[in-house]
XYZ file of C-alpha atoms in Angstrom:
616
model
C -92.315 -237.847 26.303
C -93.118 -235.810 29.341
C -89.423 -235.164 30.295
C -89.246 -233.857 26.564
C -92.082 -232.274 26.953
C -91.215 -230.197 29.666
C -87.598 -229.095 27.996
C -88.887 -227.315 25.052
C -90.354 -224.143 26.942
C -86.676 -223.639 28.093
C -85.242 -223.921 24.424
C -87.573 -221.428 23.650
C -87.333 -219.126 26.140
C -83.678 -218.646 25.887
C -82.653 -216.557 22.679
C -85.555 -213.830 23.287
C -83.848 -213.790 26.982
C -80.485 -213.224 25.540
C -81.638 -211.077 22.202
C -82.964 -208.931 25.208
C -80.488 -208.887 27.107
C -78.328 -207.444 23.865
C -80.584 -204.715 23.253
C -80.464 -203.794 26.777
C -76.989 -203.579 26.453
C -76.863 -201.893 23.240
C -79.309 -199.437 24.647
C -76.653 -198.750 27.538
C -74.042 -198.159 25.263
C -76.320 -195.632 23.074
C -76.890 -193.277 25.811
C -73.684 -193.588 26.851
C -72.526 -192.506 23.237
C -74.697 -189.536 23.165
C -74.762 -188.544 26.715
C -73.825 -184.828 27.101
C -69.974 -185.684 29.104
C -68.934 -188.558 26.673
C -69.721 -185.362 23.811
C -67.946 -182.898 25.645
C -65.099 -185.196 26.439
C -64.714 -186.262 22.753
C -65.353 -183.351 21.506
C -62.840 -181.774 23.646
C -60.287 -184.227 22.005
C -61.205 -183.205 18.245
C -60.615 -179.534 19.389
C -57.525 -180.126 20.656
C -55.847 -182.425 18.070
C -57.324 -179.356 15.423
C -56.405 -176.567 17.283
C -52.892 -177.486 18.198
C -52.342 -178.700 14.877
C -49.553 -180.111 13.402
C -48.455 -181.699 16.761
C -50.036 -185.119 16.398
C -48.652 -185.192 12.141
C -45.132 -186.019 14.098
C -45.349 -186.674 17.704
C -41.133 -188.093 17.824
C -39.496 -185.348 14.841
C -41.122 -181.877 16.068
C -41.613 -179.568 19.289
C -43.760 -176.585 19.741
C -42.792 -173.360 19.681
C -38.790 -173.908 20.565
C -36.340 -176.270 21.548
C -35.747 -174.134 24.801
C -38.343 -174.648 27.135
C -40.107 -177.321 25.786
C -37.203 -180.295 26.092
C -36.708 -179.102 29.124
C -40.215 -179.941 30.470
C -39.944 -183.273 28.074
C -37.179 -183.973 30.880
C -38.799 -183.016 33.877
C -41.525 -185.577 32.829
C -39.322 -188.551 32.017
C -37.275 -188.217 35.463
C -40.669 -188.072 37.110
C -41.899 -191.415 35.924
C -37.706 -192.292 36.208
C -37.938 -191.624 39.759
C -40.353 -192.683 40.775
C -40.666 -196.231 39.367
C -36.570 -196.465 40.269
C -36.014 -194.726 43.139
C -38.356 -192.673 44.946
C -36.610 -191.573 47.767
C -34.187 -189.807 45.275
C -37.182 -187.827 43.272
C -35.607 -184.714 44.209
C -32.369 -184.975 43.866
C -32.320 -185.209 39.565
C -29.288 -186.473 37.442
C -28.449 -182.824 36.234
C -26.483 -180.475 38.145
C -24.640 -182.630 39.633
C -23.229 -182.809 42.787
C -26.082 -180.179 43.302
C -28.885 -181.787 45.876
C -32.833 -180.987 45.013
C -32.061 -180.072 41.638
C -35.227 -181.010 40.511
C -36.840 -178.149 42.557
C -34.327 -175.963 40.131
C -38.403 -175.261 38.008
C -42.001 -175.866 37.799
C -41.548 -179.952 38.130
C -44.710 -181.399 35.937
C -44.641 -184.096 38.990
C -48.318 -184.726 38.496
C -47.395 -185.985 34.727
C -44.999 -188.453 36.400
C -46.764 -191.222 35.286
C -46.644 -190.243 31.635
C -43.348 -191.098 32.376
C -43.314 -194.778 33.116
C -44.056 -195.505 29.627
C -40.902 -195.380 26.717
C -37.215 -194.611 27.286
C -35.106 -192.519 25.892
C -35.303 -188.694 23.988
C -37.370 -190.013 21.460
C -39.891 -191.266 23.879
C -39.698 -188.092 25.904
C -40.317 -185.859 23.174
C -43.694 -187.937 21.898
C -44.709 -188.184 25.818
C -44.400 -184.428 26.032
C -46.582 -184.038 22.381
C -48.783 -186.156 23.275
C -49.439 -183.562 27.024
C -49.190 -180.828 24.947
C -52.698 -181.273 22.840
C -54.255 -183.076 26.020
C -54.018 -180.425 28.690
C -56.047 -178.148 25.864
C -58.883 -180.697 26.041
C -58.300 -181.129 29.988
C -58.759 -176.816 29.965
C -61.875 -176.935 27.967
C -63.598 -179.837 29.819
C -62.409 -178.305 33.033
C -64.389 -174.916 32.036
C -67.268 -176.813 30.342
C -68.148 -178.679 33.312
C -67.595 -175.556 35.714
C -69.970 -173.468 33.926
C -72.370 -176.304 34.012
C -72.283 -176.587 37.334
C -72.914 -173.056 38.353
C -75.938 -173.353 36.034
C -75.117 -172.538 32.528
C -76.490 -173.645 28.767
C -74.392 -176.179 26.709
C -73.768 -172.718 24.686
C -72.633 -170.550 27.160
C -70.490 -173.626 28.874
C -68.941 -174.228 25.554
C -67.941 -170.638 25.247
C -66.456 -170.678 28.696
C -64.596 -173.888 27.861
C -62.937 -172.363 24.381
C -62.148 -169.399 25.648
C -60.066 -171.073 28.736
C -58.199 -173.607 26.269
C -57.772 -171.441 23.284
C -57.306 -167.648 24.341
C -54.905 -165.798 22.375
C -52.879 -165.108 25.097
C -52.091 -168.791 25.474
C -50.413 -168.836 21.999
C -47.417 -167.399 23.480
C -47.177 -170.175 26.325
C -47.080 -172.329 23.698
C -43.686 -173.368 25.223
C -44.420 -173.850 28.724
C -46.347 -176.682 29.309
C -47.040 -175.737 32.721
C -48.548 -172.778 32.174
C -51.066 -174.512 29.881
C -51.877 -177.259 32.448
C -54.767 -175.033 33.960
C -57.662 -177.834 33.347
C -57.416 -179.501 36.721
C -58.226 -175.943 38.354
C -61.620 -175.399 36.628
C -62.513 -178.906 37.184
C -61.342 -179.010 41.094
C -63.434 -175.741 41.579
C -66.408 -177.769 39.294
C -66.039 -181.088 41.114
C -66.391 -178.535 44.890
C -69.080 -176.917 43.733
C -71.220 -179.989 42.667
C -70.143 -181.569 45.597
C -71.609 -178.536 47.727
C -74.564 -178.665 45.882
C -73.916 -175.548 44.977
C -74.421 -172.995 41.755
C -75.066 -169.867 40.741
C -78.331 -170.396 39.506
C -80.216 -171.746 42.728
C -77.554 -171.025 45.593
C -76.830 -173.587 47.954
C -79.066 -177.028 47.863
C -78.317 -179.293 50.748
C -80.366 -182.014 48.341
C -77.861 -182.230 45.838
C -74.832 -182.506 48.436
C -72.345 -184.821 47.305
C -69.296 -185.609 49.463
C -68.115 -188.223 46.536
C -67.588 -185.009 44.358
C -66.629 -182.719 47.123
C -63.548 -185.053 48.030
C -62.644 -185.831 44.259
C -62.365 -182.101 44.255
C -59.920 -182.063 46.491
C -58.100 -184.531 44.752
C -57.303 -182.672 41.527
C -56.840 -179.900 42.956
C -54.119 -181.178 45.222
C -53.141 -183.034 41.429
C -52.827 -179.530 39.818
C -50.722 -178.374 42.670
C -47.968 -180.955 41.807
C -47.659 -179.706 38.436
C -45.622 -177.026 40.079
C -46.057 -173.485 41.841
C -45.921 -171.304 39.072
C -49.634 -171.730 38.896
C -50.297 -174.030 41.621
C -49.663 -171.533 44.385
C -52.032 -169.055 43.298
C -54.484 -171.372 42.753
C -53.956 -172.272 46.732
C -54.289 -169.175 47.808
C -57.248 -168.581 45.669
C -58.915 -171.795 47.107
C -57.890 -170.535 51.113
C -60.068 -167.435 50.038
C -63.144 -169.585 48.737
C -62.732 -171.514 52.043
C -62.819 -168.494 53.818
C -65.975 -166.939 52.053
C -68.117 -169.773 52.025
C -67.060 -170.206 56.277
C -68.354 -166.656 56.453
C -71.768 -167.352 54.027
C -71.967 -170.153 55.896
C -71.699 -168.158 59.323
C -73.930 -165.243 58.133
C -76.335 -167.840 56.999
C -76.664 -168.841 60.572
C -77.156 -165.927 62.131
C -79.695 -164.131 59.705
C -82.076 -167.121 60.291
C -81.121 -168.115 63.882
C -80.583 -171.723 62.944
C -77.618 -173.553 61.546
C -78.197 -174.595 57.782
C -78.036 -178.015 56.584
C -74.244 -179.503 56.391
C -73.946 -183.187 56.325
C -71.579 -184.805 58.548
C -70.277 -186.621 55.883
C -69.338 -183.824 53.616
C -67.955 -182.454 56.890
C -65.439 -185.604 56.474
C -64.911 -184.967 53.374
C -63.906 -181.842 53.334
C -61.903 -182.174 55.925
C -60.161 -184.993 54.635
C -59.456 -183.561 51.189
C -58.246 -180.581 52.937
C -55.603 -182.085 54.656
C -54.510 -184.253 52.026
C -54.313 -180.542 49.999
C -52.520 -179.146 52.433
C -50.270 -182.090 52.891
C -49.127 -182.458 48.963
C -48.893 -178.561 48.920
C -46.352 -178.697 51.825
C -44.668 -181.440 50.556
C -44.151 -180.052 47.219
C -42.569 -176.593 48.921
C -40.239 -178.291 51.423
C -37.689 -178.923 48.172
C -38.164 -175.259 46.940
C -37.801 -173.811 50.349
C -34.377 -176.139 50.948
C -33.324 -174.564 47.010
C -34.080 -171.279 48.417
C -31.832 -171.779 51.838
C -28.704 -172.729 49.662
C -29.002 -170.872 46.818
C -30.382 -167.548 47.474
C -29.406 -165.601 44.312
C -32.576 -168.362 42.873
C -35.135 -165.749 45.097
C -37.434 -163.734 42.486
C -36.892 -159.666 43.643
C -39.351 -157.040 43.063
C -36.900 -155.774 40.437
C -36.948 -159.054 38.342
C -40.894 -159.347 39.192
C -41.179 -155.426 37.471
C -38.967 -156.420 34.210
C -42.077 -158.925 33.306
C -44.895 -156.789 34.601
C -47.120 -156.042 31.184
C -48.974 -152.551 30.525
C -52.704 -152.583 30.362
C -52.329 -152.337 26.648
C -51.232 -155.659 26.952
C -54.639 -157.367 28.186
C -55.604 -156.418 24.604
C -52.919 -157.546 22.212
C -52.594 -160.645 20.797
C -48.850 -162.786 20.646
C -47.982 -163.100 17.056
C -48.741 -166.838 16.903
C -52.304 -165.795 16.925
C -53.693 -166.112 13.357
C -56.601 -164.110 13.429
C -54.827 -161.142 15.761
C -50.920 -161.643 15.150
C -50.049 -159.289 12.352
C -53.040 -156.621 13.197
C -51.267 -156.241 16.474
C -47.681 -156.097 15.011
C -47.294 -152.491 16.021
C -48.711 -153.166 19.434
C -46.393 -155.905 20.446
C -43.237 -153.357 19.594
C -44.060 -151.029 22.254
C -43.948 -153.810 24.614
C -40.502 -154.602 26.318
C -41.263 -158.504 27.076
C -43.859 -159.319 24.141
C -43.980 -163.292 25.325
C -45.163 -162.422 28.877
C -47.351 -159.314 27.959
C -49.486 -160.384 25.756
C -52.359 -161.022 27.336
C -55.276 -160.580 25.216
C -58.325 -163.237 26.608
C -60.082 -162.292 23.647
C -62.168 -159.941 21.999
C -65.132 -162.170 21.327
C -65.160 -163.438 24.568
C -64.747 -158.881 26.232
C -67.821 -158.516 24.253
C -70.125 -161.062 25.589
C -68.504 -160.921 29.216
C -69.316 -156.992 28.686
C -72.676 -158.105 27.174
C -73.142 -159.840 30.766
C -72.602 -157.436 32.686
C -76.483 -156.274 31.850
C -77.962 -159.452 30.376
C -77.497 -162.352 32.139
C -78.955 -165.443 34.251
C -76.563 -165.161 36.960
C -78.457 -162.771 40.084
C -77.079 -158.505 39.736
C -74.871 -159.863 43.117
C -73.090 -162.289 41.375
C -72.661 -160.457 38.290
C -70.891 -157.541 40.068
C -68.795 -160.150 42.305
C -67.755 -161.427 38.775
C -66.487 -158.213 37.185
C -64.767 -156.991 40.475
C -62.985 -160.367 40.240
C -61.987 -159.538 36.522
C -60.633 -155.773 37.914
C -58.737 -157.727 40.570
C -57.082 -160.628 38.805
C -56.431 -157.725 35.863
C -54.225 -155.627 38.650
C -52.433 -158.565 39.953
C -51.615 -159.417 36.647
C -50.170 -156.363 36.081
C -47.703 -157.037 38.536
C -45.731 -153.801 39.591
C -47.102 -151.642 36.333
C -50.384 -150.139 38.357
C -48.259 -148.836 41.606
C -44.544 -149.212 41.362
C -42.500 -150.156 44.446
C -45.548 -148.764 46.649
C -47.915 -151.452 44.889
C -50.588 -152.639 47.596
C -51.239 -155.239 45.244
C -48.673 -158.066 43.678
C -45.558 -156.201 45.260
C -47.036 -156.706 48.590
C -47.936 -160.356 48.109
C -44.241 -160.656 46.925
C -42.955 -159.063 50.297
C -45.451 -160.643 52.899
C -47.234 -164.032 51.574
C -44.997 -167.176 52.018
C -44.179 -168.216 48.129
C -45.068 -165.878 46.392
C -41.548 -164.456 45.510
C -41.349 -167.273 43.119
C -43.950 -166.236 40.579
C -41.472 -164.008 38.650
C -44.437 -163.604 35.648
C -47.235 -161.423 36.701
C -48.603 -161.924 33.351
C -49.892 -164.970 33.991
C -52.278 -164.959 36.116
C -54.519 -163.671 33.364
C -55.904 -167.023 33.201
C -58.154 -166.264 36.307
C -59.195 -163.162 34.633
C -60.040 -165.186 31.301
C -61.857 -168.250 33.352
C -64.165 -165.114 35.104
C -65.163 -163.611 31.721
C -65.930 -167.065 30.722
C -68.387 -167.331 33.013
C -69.981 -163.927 32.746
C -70.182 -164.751 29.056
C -71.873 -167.947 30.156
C -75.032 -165.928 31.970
C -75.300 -163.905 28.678
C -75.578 -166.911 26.101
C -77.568 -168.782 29.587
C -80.406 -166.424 29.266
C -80.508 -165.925 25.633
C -81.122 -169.563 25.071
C -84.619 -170.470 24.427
C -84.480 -173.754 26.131
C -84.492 -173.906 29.859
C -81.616 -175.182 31.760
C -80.896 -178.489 32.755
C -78.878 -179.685 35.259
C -75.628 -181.579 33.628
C -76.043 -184.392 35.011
C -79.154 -184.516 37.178
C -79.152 -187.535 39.910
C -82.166 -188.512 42.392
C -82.790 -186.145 45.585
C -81.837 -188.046 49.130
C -82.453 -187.407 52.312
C -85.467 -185.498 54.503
C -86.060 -183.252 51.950
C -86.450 -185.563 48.867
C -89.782 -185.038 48.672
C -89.384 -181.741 47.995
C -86.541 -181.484 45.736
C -87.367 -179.834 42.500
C -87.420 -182.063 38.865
C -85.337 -180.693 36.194
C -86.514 -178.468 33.803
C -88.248 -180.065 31.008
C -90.101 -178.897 27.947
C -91.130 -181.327 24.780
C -89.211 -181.202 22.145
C -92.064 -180.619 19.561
C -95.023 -178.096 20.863
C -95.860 -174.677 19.861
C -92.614 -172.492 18.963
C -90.606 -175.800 18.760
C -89.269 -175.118 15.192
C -88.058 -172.062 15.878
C -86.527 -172.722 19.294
C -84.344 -175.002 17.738
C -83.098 -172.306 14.840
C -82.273 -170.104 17.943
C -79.960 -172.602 19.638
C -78.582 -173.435 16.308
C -77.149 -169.593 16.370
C -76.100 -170.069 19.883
C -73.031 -172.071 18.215
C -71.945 -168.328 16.235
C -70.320 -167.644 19.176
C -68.092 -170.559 20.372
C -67.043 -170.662 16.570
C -65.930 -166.963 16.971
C -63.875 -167.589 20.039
C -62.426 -170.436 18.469
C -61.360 -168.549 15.421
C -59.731 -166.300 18.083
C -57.434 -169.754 19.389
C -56.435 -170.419 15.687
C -52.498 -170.571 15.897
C -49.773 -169.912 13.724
C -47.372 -171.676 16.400
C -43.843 -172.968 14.746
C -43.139 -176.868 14.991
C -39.420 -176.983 15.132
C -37.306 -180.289 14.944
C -36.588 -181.910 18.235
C -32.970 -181.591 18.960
C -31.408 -184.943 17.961
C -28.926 -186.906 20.650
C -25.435 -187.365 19.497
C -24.335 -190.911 19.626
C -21.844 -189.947 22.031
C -24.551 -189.438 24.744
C -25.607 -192.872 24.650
C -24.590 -195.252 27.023
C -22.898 -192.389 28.795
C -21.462 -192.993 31.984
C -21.747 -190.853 34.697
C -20.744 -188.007 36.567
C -20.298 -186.732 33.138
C -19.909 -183.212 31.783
C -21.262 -182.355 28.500
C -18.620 -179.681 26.765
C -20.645 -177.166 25.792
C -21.738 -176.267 29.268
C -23.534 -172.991 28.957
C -26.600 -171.899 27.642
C -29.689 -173.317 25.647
C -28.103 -176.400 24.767
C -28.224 -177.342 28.342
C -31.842 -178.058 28.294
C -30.645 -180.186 25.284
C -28.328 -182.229 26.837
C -31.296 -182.609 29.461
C -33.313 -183.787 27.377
C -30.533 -186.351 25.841
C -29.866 -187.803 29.322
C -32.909 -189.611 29.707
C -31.293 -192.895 27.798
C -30.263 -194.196 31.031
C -30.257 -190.718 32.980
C -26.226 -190.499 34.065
C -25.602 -188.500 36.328
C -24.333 -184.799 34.514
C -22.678 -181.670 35.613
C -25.063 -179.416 32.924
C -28.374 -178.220 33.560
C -30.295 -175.022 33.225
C -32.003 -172.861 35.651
C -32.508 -169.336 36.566
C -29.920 -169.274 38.409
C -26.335 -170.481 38.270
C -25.097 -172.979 40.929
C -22.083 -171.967 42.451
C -20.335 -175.194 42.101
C -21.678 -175.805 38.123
C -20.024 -172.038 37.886
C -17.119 -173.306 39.129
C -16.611 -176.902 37.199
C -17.770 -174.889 33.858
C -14.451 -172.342 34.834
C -12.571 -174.742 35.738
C -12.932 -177.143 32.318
C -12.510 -173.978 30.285
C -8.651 -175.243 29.082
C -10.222 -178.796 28.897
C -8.080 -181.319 28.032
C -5.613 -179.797 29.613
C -3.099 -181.113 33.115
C -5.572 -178.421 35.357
C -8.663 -179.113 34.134
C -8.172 -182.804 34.098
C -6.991 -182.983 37.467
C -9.422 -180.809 38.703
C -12.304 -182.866 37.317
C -11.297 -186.297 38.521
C -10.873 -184.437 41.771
C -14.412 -183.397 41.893
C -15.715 -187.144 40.944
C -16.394 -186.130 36.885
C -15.144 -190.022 35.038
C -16.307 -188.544 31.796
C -15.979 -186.108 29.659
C -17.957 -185.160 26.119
C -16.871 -182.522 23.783
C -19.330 -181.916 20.480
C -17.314 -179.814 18.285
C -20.647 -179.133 16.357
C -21.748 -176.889 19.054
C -18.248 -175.638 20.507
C -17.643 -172.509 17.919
C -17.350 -169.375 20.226
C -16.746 -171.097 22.791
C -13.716 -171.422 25.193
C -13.905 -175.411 23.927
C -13.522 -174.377 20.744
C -11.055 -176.916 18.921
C -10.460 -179.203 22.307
C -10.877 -181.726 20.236
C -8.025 -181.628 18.455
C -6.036 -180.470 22.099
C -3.095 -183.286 22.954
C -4.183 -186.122 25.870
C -0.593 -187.076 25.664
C 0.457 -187.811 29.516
C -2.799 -186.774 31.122
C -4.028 -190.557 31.423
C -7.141 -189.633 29.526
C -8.337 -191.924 27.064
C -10.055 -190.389 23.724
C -12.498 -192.276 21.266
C -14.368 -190.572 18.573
C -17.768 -191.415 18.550
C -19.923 -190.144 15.410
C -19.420 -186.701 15.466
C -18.685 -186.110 19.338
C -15.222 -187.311 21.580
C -15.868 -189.031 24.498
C -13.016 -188.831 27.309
C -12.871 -191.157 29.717
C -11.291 -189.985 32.974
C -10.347 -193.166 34.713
């Protein structure tokens, strides 16, 4: 009896121990469900299935904007992953252009998508994989801008703002077809992740309580993650991250000698900073070595100030719309025609989002200093985007960089660099909508003070919910959501979805070095795009420049099948040849089809609508 006895307490005891143990649990999972990032983060991905609508309704059948561009980039990210699960050492050195080395340095690489890539084979796959980018690097762009705008101290209203306007400008609508020009996210939240790590913001400066090298080093991370996307935006960013370096050093130096002591800088954010830094630097470098080695042997590929000026946009064009836009596209019909290159120039951020970065200029909770710092940022990323347009040959702006920065003759598209302008009117709209919210601003994500001055550290703002003026407070944030509709209604698109480009049965199972007959223009991104079912090795490919020695196979096939042309190709190492008489009309192949073989030891099989030569 007293054994028995002395059980039951512990039958008891246990389910209230575990039934608490659930709630516990289930209270864990609540907050996380309606904590402020998990909203942002899901609501980011709502946005961006909506607002890049109908991409998800067929993820395998349809492409944005073109079949140009956009297979091309579906490539680039299935010989990433390709690569580097296979053969790393070979990354460079693609399976188009062949014999051509560092042919994937030919464009923008989407490296940092690689592995996207390790997942599906084939076009099929590489279409959906590049979908599938396409809608997330819109949420990555507002989350990026969201959590910036947070950090240098803004409301959920004005952060929102600041985070639509960066994923869904109008301008954007025409990049609809260049994945890497969208992929902007990781540089908001790089420069978010610094800042926090800094302990730094807008709002309240510099607070050596809130240092966090964690942050600071993750920072470093993306950033050196967005630079592997590729140059075209990458190398900018650099530069524009050398500069921060540089101002905070000096901040940091003037800081020093105004109060005759040094300020508080943690030896482990010292670390980290230095670390991340390096590792930068050392992805940045690697990634230009293959560009630099394009550059040596093909020097026709260098951008000239001439090229650079044929894609320099008006001012006019910082406020006109692309005609995928569906609230500005036909309004600005009349605008676009005056423009010589409408898909590069125009640039228009947004009117909503002019008027409240205007609106901030004079209302705001950022300090007068940082205000003006702002809008002379705006003027300057506005020239440089501008390219040649503000001062000709003599430009001391973009022409110079082209002439005297290392790098920067590859950034052909001015234009584009209108996203800095559109992230720094983001955040001057932020301090408007910041101070005209009637709640007071709390830090995103507020975590416990360390360190000697702990004690010291201020709470964050708090203010029950109820209380005198409550009811109204909360009708005045509820209008604080006009404007992110209104710059949303701005990112509406009319964008086309076109029908991927098919593969011909006679691409699979091809065996390389092959050429593809067709080998000249759009179609080469195409068959590009086709040779990712087993990636042969192929002659085609498309660049901005031609090759000298894919010049000189494409002239030399032009009788193909003929005694020259055959000889000359199993000279060069080509075993097979395709021709795809659906695409050959105008063509010197048109009709080589039905040429003779007859003597030429070439052997011919039809397969479905293409002929597939075999060589040897």
């Amino acid at each position: 009896m007293g054994e028995v006895g002395e059980a039951a307490p512990v039958d008891v005891a246990g389910p209230p121990a575990t039934a608490g143990r659930g709630r516990a649990v289930a209270d864990r999972l609540a907050r996380f469900a309606r904590h402020e990032w998990t909203l942002a983060v899901l609501g980011s991905l709502v946005l961006a299935v909506v607002l890049t609508w109908p991409t998800v309704r067929d993820l395998t059948g349809t492409i944005p904007q073109d079949v140009g561009d956009p297979t091309l980039q579906a490539w680039q990210v299935a010989w990433g992953g390709h690569a580097v699960l296979t053969n790393p050492t070979q990354l460079w050195h693609s399976n188009t252009f062949w014999p051509e080395p560092y042919t994937y340095a030919y464009s923008d690489t989407l490296l940092g998508y690689a592995p996207f890539g390790f997942f599906g084979d084939g076009p099929v796959a590489a279409v959906a994989r590049y979908n599938l980018l396409y809608v997330l690097v819109h949420a990555l762009a507002f989350v990026g801008a969201y959590a910036l705008s947070r950090q240098l101290g803004a409301g959920w209203a004005g952060a929102a703002v600041a985070g639509a306007s960066f994923a869904y400008a109008p301008w954007k609508l025409a990049q609809a077809g260049h994945l890497h020009v969208l992929s902007v996210g990781g540089i908001a939240l790089a420069l978010a992740m610094l800042a926090r790590g800094h302990g730094w913001s807008l709002r309240h400066g510099y607070r050596p309580e809130r240092v966090r090298p964690g942050w600071a080093g993750a920072g470093w991370a993306v950033a050196a993650w967005q630079v592997s996307l590729g140059f075209g935006i990458g190398l900018p960013f650099a530069y524009a991250l050398a500069l921060l370096c540089l101002g905070a050093a000096g901040g940091y130096g003037w800081s020093w000698w105004r109060r005759r002591r040094r300020p508080a800088f943690g030896r482990r954010l010292l670390v980290a900073d230095l670390a991340g830094g390096v590792f930068f630097a050392g992805v940045t470098l690697l990634m230009a070595a293959p560009y630099f080695e394009v550059v040596a042997r093909h020097p026709d590929g260098r951008r000239t100030v001439e090229q650079i000026a044929m894609f320099s946009p008006p001012l006019r064009g910082f406020l006109t719309a692309p005609p995928e836009s569906w609230l500005w596209g036909e309004r600005h019909e009349t605008a676009r025609a005056s423009l010589s290159f409408a898909g590069e120039m125009t640039l228009l951020p947004g009117m909503v989002l002019i008027g409240l970065a205007a609106a901030g200029l004079f209302v705001s909770a950022w300090r007068v200093r940082h205000r003006v710092a702002l809008a002379v940022g705006v003027l300057v990323t506005v020239a440089l985007a501008a390219g040649s347009t503000l001062g000709g040959d003599g430009d001391p702006g973009y022409v110079t960089l082209v002439e005297h920065v290392p790098g920067w003759d590859g950034v052909r598209t001015p234009g584009r660099l209108v996203l800095w302008t559109t992230l720094l009117l983001g955040v001057l709209a932020a301090g408007a909508l910041t101070f005209s919210d009637p709640e007071p601003v709390r830090d995103p994500a507020p975590e416990p003070a360390s360190g000697p001055d702990a004690a010291s550290a201020p709470e964050p703002a708090s203010e029950p919910a109820g209380g005198p003026g409550g009811g109204w407070r909360r009708w005045a944030r509820l209008v604080l959501v006009l404007p992110v509709l209104l710059v949303l209604a701005e990112g509406v698109n009319r964008t086309p979805h076109v029908p991927a480009p098919v593969a011909p049965a006679a691409m699979h199972g091809l065996r390389g070095p092959a050429l593809v007959l067709p080998s000249d223009g759009i179609r080469e991104f195409h068959v590009m795009l086709w040779s990712t079912d087993g990636f042969p090795k192929i002659v085609n490919g498309l660049a901005s420049f031609v090759p000298a020695k894919q010049q000189e196979i494409r002239a030399a096939s032009a009788g193909f099948p003929d005694a020259a042309s055959v000889a000359y190709l199993r000279g060069v190492g080509v075993r097979t040849v395709v021709v795809l008489p659906a695409y050959t009309a105008g063509t010197p192949w048109q009709g080589a089809e039905t040429r003779p073989v007859d003597g030429l030891g070439v052997r011919r099989e039809a397969v479905g609508d293409g002929y597939v030569y075999h060589l040897d």
